Structures are given as C-alpha cells and as structure tokens.
Amino acid sequence: MAAYEQKIYIPEFTFVGAINQPDFGELLLTFYPKEWTIELKSLKKYKDSFRDAPMSYERLANVMFDDLIQVYEPIRLRLMMRLRPRGGISSCLTIDSDWSIRGGKEEFRDWTSNTDRYGFQTHTAAKIQ
C-alpha cells in the first residue's frame, strides 16, 4: 500500500452514557494504514452501533480504539473523542497507538503542532531523527 495519512472527522456521535442519559460528541481519527484505509460507510455503521450501548465515554473510546487496531493493524491510530457539555463541563479524550504506554515507539513528533478547526494537526507527522 502507498503511504497515506487518513483523517476522518465525525461531527455527530451519540451513545448512552454511564448514567443512562444520551451523550453527544464528535470523533476525530488520524490513521496511518498498513494495508487498508478505513471504509467510511462501514465506519458509519460501526459508530451507529454504539447509539444504544450504555457505557462510560472512557470505556467507549477504548473499545473503539481496540477494535480499529485489531481490524486494520495500522502503523498508527490516533482517536480523539470530544464530548459536548453536560452540567457545564465538556471533555476530550485522546488515545494514540504511538504512545509508549500503549506499546508504541513514540516515533512521531506532532503533539504540539497547530491544529485546524476540527482539531487535526495541520501538517504530516515527521519521524524523529
């Protein structure tokens, strides 16, 4: 496969939170495929399958991250989940396969880059020399 950086923005994401109330948010994926890119229609159906699943957003982020890693075996996957405010508080979770705590090699140096309006880095990650 040719070298790609696939960025996916999902502006509407809903699920049943841990207290059985609907939660709303958005997902941002940065994906460096090894063999396959993520097919968007399948991703839409997959994210919709969580609409009625009661779980914390931390657990949901981990489940989605682990599923995408298992299916696609990417070179890198970065998942950002932004939750809309509830009780005046919003949250953003980020998981990255490049982090050493997740078994990564910390090869990419893009943690402090500028971001566009969707929260994605505005440049392609560069390998550490």
PDB file of C-alpha atoms in Angstrom:
ATOM      1  CA  MET A   1       0.000   0.000   0.000  1.00  0.00           C
ATOM      2  CA  ALA A   2       1.142   3.519  -0.704  1.00  0.00           C
ATOM      3  CA  ALA A   3       1.824   5.822   2.208  1.00  0.00           C
ATOM      4  CA  TYR A   4      -1.324   7.599   3.351  1.00  0.00           C
ATOM      5  CA  GLU A   5      -2.436   9.673   6.278  1.00  0.00           C
ATOM      6  CA  GLN A   6      -6.204   9.295   6.540  1.00  0.00           C
ATOM      7  CA  LYS A   7      -8.025  11.879   8.652  1.00  0.00           C
ATOM      8  CA  ILE A   8     -11.669  11.306   9.487  1.00  0.00           C
ATOM      9  CA  TYR A   9     -13.950  13.768  11.239  1.00  0.00           C
ATOM     10  CA  ILE A  10     -17.303  12.543  12.580  1.00  0.00           C
ATOM     11  CA  PRO A  11     -19.223  15.629  13.773  1.00  0.00           C
ATOM     12  CA  GLU A  12     -22.257  13.738  15.119  1.00  0.00           C
ATOM     13  CA  PHE A  13     -21.728  10.889  17.523  1.00  0.00           C
ATOM     14  CA  THR A  14     -24.245   9.709  20.115  1.00  0.00           C
ATOM     15  CA  PHE A  15     -24.291   6.989  22.745  1.00  0.00           C
ATOM     16  CA  VAL A  16     -25.965   6.225  26.060  1.00  0.00           C
ATOM     17  CA  GLY A  17     -23.651   7.340  28.840  1.00  0.00           C
ATOM     18  CA  ALA A  18     -22.933   5.547  32.076  1.00  0.00           C
ATOM     19  CA  ILE A  19     -25.943   7.170  33.783  1.00  0.00           C
ATOM     20  CA  ASN A  20     -28.353   6.037  31.012  1.00  0.00           C
ATOM     21  CA  GLN A  21     -28.643   9.524  29.530  1.00  0.00           C
ATOM     22  CA  PRO A  22     -27.745  10.297  25.917  1.00  0.00           C
ATOM     23  CA  ASP A  23     -24.318  11.807  25.356  1.00  0.00           C
ATOM     24  CA  PHE A  24     -23.270  13.694  22.245  1.00  0.00           C
ATOM     25  CA  GLY A  25     -19.868  14.327  20.801  1.00  0.00           C
ATOM     26  CA  GLU A  26     -17.579  14.154  17.833  1.00  0.00           C
ATOM     27  CA  LEU A  27     -14.795  11.800  16.819  1.00  0.00           C
ATOM     28  CA  LEU A  28     -11.518  12.635  15.140  1.00  0.00           C
ATOM     29  CA  LEU A  29      -9.350   9.844  13.736  1.00  0.00           C
ATOM     30  CA  THR A  30      -5.830  10.103  12.336  1.00  0.00           C
ATOM     31  CA  PHE A  31      -4.923   6.832  10.677  1.00  0.00           C
ATOM     32  CA  TYR A  32      -1.698   5.615   9.025  1.00  0.00           C
ATOM     33  CA  PRO A  33      -2.749   2.399   7.270  1.00  0.00           C
ATOM     34  CA  LYS A  34      -0.534  -0.614   6.895  1.00  0.00           C
ATOM     35  CA  GLU A  35      -2.660  -2.318   4.232  1.00  0.00           C
ATOM     36  CA  TRP A  36      -6.171  -0.842   4.176  1.00  0.00           C
ATOM     37  CA  THR A  37      -7.707   2.555   4.688  1.00  0.00           C
ATOM     38  CA  ILE A  38     -10.910   2.823   6.715  1.00  0.00           C
ATOM     39  CA  GLU A  39     -14.027   2.469   4.560  1.00  0.00           C
ATOM     40  CA  LEU A  40     -16.344   5.297   5.581  1.00  0.00           C
ATOM     41  CA  LYS A  41     -19.716   3.567   5.169  1.00  0.00           C
ATOM     42  CA  SER A  42     -18.562   0.713   7.396  1.00  0.00           C
ATOM     43  CA  LEU A  43     -17.242   3.204   9.941  1.00  0.00           C
ATOM     44  CA  LYS A  44     -20.610   4.994   9.973  1.00  0.00           C
ATOM     45  CA  LYS A  45     -22.456   1.736  10.664  1.00  0.00           C
ATOM     46  CA  TYR A  46     -19.911   0.809  13.321  1.00  0.00           C
ATOM     47  CA  LYS A  47     -20.193   4.107  15.216  1.00  0.00           C
ATOM     48  CA  ASP A  48     -24.001   3.950  14.974  1.00  0.00           C
ATOM     49  CA  SER A  49     -23.926   0.523  16.655  1.00  0.00           C
ATOM     50  CA  PHE A  50     -22.999   2.293  19.911  1.00  0.00           C
ATOM     51  CA  ARG A  51     -26.062   4.550  19.891  1.00  0.00           C
ATOM     52  CA  ASP A  52     -27.928   2.438  22.476  1.00  0.00           C
ATOM     53  CA  ALA A  53     -24.909   0.985  24.272  1.00  0.00           C
ATOM     54  CA  PRO A  54     -24.711   2.199  27.888  1.00  0.00           C
ATOM     55  CA  MET A  55     -21.086   2.743  28.891  1.00  0.00           C
ATOM     56  CA  SER A  56     -18.746   5.485  30.002  1.00  0.00           C
ATOM     57  CA  TYR A  57     -17.108   7.510  27.279  1.00  0.00           C
ATOM     58  CA  GLU A  58     -13.689   6.385  28.524  1.00  0.00           C
ATOM     59  CA  ARG A  59     -14.685   2.752  28.007  1.00  0.00           C
ATOM     60  CA  LEU A  60     -16.236   3.567  24.638  1.00  0.00           C
ATOM     61  CA  ALA A  61     -13.038   5.270  23.437  1.00  0.00           C
ATOM     62  CA  ASN A  62     -11.007   2.215  24.463  1.00  0.00           C
ATOM     63  CA  VAL A  63     -13.410  -0.230  22.784  1.00  0.00           C
ATOM     64  CA  MET A  64     -13.423   1.718  19.509  1.00  0.00           C
ATOM     65  CA  PHE A  65      -9.644   2.163  19.570  1.00  0.00           C
ATOM     66  CA  ASP A  66      -9.014  -1.536  20.282  1.00  0.00           C
ATOM     67  CA  ASP A  67     -11.472  -2.641  17.571  1.00  0.00           C
ATOM     68  CA  LEU A  68      -9.875  -0.413  14.916  1.00  0.00           C
ATOM     69  CA  ILE A  69      -6.379  -1.602  15.882  1.00  0.00           C
ATOM     70  CA  GLN A  70      -7.462  -5.252  15.734  1.00  0.00           C
ATOM     71  CA  VAL A  71      -9.234  -4.985  12.370  1.00  0.00           C
ATOM     72  CA  TYR A  72      -6.832  -2.716  10.470  1.00  0.00           C
ATOM     73  CA  GLU A  73      -3.466  -3.211  12.238  1.00  0.00           C
ATOM     74  CA  PRO A  74      -2.437   0.345  11.301  1.00  0.00           C
ATOM     75  CA  ILE A  75       1.008   1.842  11.557  1.00  0.00           C
ATOM     76  CA  ARG A  76      -0.588   4.492  13.736  1.00  0.00           C
ATOM     77  CA  LEU A  77      -4.052   5.327  15.039  1.00  0.00           C
ATOM     78  CA  ARG A  78      -4.941   8.458  16.986  1.00  0.00           C
ATOM     79  CA  LEU A  79      -8.516   8.722  18.282  1.00  0.00           C
ATOM     80  CA  MET A  80      -9.887  11.923  19.783  1.00  0.00           C
ATOM     81  CA  MET A  81     -13.350  11.966  21.318  1.00  0.00           C
ATOM     82  CA  ARG A  82     -14.839  15.340  22.256  1.00  0.00           C
ATOM     83  CA  LEU A  83     -17.953  15.299  24.407  1.00  0.00           C
ATOM     84  CA  ARG A  84     -20.436  18.136  24.420  1.00  0.00           C
ATOM     85  CA  PRO A  85     -21.033  19.907  27.729  1.00  0.00           C
ATOM     86  CA  ARG A  86     -23.167  18.221  30.355  1.00  0.00           C
ATOM     87  CA  GLY A  87     -23.736  20.185  33.526  1.00  0.00           C
ATOM     88  CA  GLY A  88     -21.435  22.881  32.174  1.00  0.00           C
ATOM     89  CA  ILE A  89     -18.471  20.521  31.722  1.00  0.00           C
ATOM     90  CA  SER A  90     -17.085  19.141  28.476  1.00  0.00           C
ATOM     91  CA  SER A  91     -14.281  16.660  27.955  1.00  0.00           C
ATOM     92  CA  CYS A  92     -11.855  15.490  25.292  1.00  0.00           C
ATOM     93  CA  LEU A  93     -10.140  12.094  25.346  1.00  0.00           C
ATOM     94  CA  THR A  94      -7.173  11.212  23.153  1.00  0.00           C
ATOM     95  CA  ILE A  95      -5.632   7.776  22.598  1.00  0.00           C
ATOM     96  CA  ASP A  96      -2.628   7.241  20.317  1.00  0.00           C
ATOM     97  CA  SER A  97      -1.015   3.948  19.362  1.00  0.00           C
ATOM     98  CA  ASP A  98       2.346   5.757  19.157  1.00  0.00           C
ATOM     99  CA  TRP A  99       2.446   6.403  22.916  1.00  0.00           C
ATOM    100  CA  SER A 100       4.860   4.106  24.742  1.00  0.00           C
ATOM    101  CA  ILE A 101       2.241   3.357  27.406  1.00  0.00           C
ATOM    102  CA  ARG A 102       0.182   1.787  24.592  1.00  0.00           C
ATOM    103  CA  GLY A 103       3.147  -0.184  23.249  1.00  0.00           C
ATOM    104  CA  GLY A 104       4.189   2.457  20.709  1.00  0.00           C
ATOM    105  CA  LYS A 105       7.670   3.693  19.924  1.00  0.00           C
ATOM    106  CA  GLU A 106       6.908   7.425  20.210  1.00  0.00           C
ATOM    107  CA  GLU A 107       8.198   7.864  16.655  1.00  0.00           C
ATOM    108  CA  PHE A 108       6.066  10.846  15.732  1.00  0.00           C
ATOM    109  CA  ARG A 109       6.661  14.374  16.965  1.00  0.00           C
ATOM    110  CA  ASP A 110       3.395  16.138  16.316  1.00  0.00           C
ATOM    111  CA  TRP A 111       1.877  16.601  19.758  1.00  0.00           C
ATOM    112  CA  THR A 112       2.363  20.385  19.885  1.00  0.00           C
ATOM    113  CA  SER A 113       1.561  21.295  16.289  1.00  0.00           C
ATOM    114  CA  ASN A 114      -1.077  23.774  15.235  1.00  0.00           C
ATOM    115  CA  THR A 115      -4.495  22.308  14.661  1.00  0.00           C
ATOM    116  CA  ASP A 116      -7.199  23.104  12.173  1.00  0.00           C
ATOM    117  CA  ARG A 117     -10.814  23.831  13.093  1.00  0.00           C
ATOM    118  CA  TYR A 118     -11.512  20.109  13.532  1.00  0.00           C
ATOM    119  CA  GLY A 119      -8.602  19.547  15.904  1.00  0.00           C
ATOM    120  CA  PHE A 120      -6.383  17.767  13.387  1.00  0.00           C
ATOM    121  CA  GLN A 121      -2.703  18.562  13.044  1.00  0.00           C
ATOM    122  CA  THR A 122      -2.125  20.891  10.096  1.00  0.00           C
ATOM    123  CA  HIS A 123       0.976  19.042   8.940  1.00  0.00           C
ATOM    124  CA  THR A 124       2.024  15.460   8.364  1.00  0.00           C
ATOM    125  CA  ALA A 125       3.861  13.970  11.308  1.00  0.00           C
ATOM    126  CA  ALA A 126       7.628  13.742  10.922  1.00  0.00           C
ATOM    127  CA  LYS A 127       9.694  10.881  12.279  1.00  0.00           C
ATOM    128  CA  ILE A 128      12.206  11.674  14.994  1.00  0.00           C
ATOM    129  CA  GLN A 129      15.720  11.546  13.599  1.00  0.00           C
TER     130      GLN A 129
END
